[in-house]
Amino acid sequence: MRQAITTKYHGPTNTRGSRISATSASGIRVYVPYSYDLSVDECHEEAAEALCTKLGWTGQMIGGSNKTGNVYVFAD
């Protein structure tokens, strides 16, 4: 069962670089390194797609931003 995906930017620390997390509504999460070659939205999309790959989800996603990052839902 596919669920909404929330993405969030995490800034660099002393031991890790910047990254984006993508979390399903059930709490499954992946982290993707922030790619400065992409736009902000493309980085969030990349993280959402990485979570979909991990969970075996397919379909067209529609996304939008909120106060903490982006939210993606499936169109179909």
Tab-separated table of C-alpha atoms in Angstrom:
chain	number	residue	atom	x	y	z
A	1	MET	CA	0.000	0.000	0.000
A	2	ARG	CA	1.502	3.309	-1.097
A	3	GLN	CA	1.495	6.214	1.333
A	4	ALA	CA	2.287	9.912	1.354
A	5	ILE	CA	6.005	10.751	1.499
A	6	THR	CA	7.449	13.690	3.440
A	7	THR	CA	10.931	15.018	2.676
A	8	LYS	CA	13.108	17.248	4.845
A	9	TYR	CA	16.488	18.972	4.492
A	10	HIS	CA	19.139	18.235	7.131
A	11	GLY	CA	22.118	20.581	7.264
A	12	PRO	CA	25.727	19.466	7.616
A	13	THR	CA	27.233	18.411	10.937
A	14	ASN	CA	30.808	17.817	12.015
A	15	THR	CA	30.584	14.241	10.740
A	16	ARG	CA	27.979	14.306	7.915
A	17	GLY	CA	27.290	16.431	4.894
A	18	SER	CA	23.932	17.947	4.002
A	19	ARG	CA	21.241	15.402	3.194
A	20	ILE	CA	17.534	14.999	2.505
A	21	SER	CA	15.384	12.468	4.330
A	22	ALA	CA	12.275	10.909	2.814
A	23	THR	CA	9.800	9.328	5.207
A	24	SER	CA	6.668	7.296	4.503
A	25	ALA	CA	3.527	7.798	6.587
A	26	SER	CA	4.382	4.526	8.382
A	27	GLY	CA	7.812	5.850	9.420
A	28	ILE	CA	10.136	4.087	6.954
A	29	ARG	CA	12.954	6.503	6.097
A	30	VAL	CA	15.895	6.902	3.734
A	31	TYR	CA	18.596	9.566	3.598
A	32	VAL	CA	20.056	10.859	0.335
A	33	PRO	CA	23.133	13.114	0.160
A	34	TYR	CA	22.262	16.652	-0.934
A	35	SER	CA	23.387	17.159	-4.536
A	36	TYR	CA	24.438	20.742	-5.217
A	37	ASP	CA	24.212	19.995	-8.946
A	38	LEU	CA	20.404	19.799	-8.640
A	39	SER	CA	17.769	22.353	-7.676
A	40	VAL	CA	16.217	22.200	-4.211
A	41	ASP	CA	13.041	20.616	-5.574
A	42	GLU	CA	15.034	18.068	-7.589
A	43	CYS	CA	16.931	17.049	-4.437
A	44	HIS	CA	13.657	16.439	-2.587
A	45	GLU	CA	12.256	14.506	-5.563
A	46	GLU	CA	15.395	12.366	-5.669
A	47	ALA	CA	14.936	11.442	-2.004
A	48	ALA	CA	11.242	10.601	-2.518
A	49	GLU	CA	12.150	8.424	-5.506
A	50	ALA	CA	14.835	6.642	-3.454
A	51	LEU	CA	12.216	5.746	-0.845
A	52	CYS	CA	9.862	4.501	-3.578
A	53	THR	CA	12.647	2.312	-4.950
A	54	LYS	CA	13.353	0.891	-1.491
A	55	LEU	CA	9.672	0.077	-0.964
A	56	GLY	CA	8.942	-1.097	-4.525
A	57	TRP	CA	6.375	1.644	-5.143
A	58	THR	CA	5.696	2.849	-8.680
A	59	GLY	CA	3.462	5.502	-10.188
A	60	GLN	CA	3.366	9.203	-10.832
A	61	MET	CA	3.983	11.401	-7.798
A	62	ILE	CA	2.698	14.924	-7.283
A	63	GLY	CA	4.558	17.083	-4.800
A	64	GLY	CA	4.370	20.381	-3.046
A	65	SER	CA	6.196	22.193	-0.270
A	66	ASN	CA	5.270	22.864	3.340
A	67	LYS	CA	7.058	24.532	6.278
A	68	THR	CA	9.542	21.694	6.820
A	69	GLY	CA	10.126	20.314	3.321
A	70	ASN	CA	8.017	18.669	0.646
A	71	VAL	CA	5.126	16.234	0.583
A	72	TYR	CA	4.475	13.756	-2.249
A	73	VAL	CA	1.349	11.742	-3.026
A	74	PHE	CA	0.569	9.381	-5.878
A	75	ALA	CA	-1.644	10.572	-8.740
A	76	ASP	CA	-3.111	7.177	-9.593
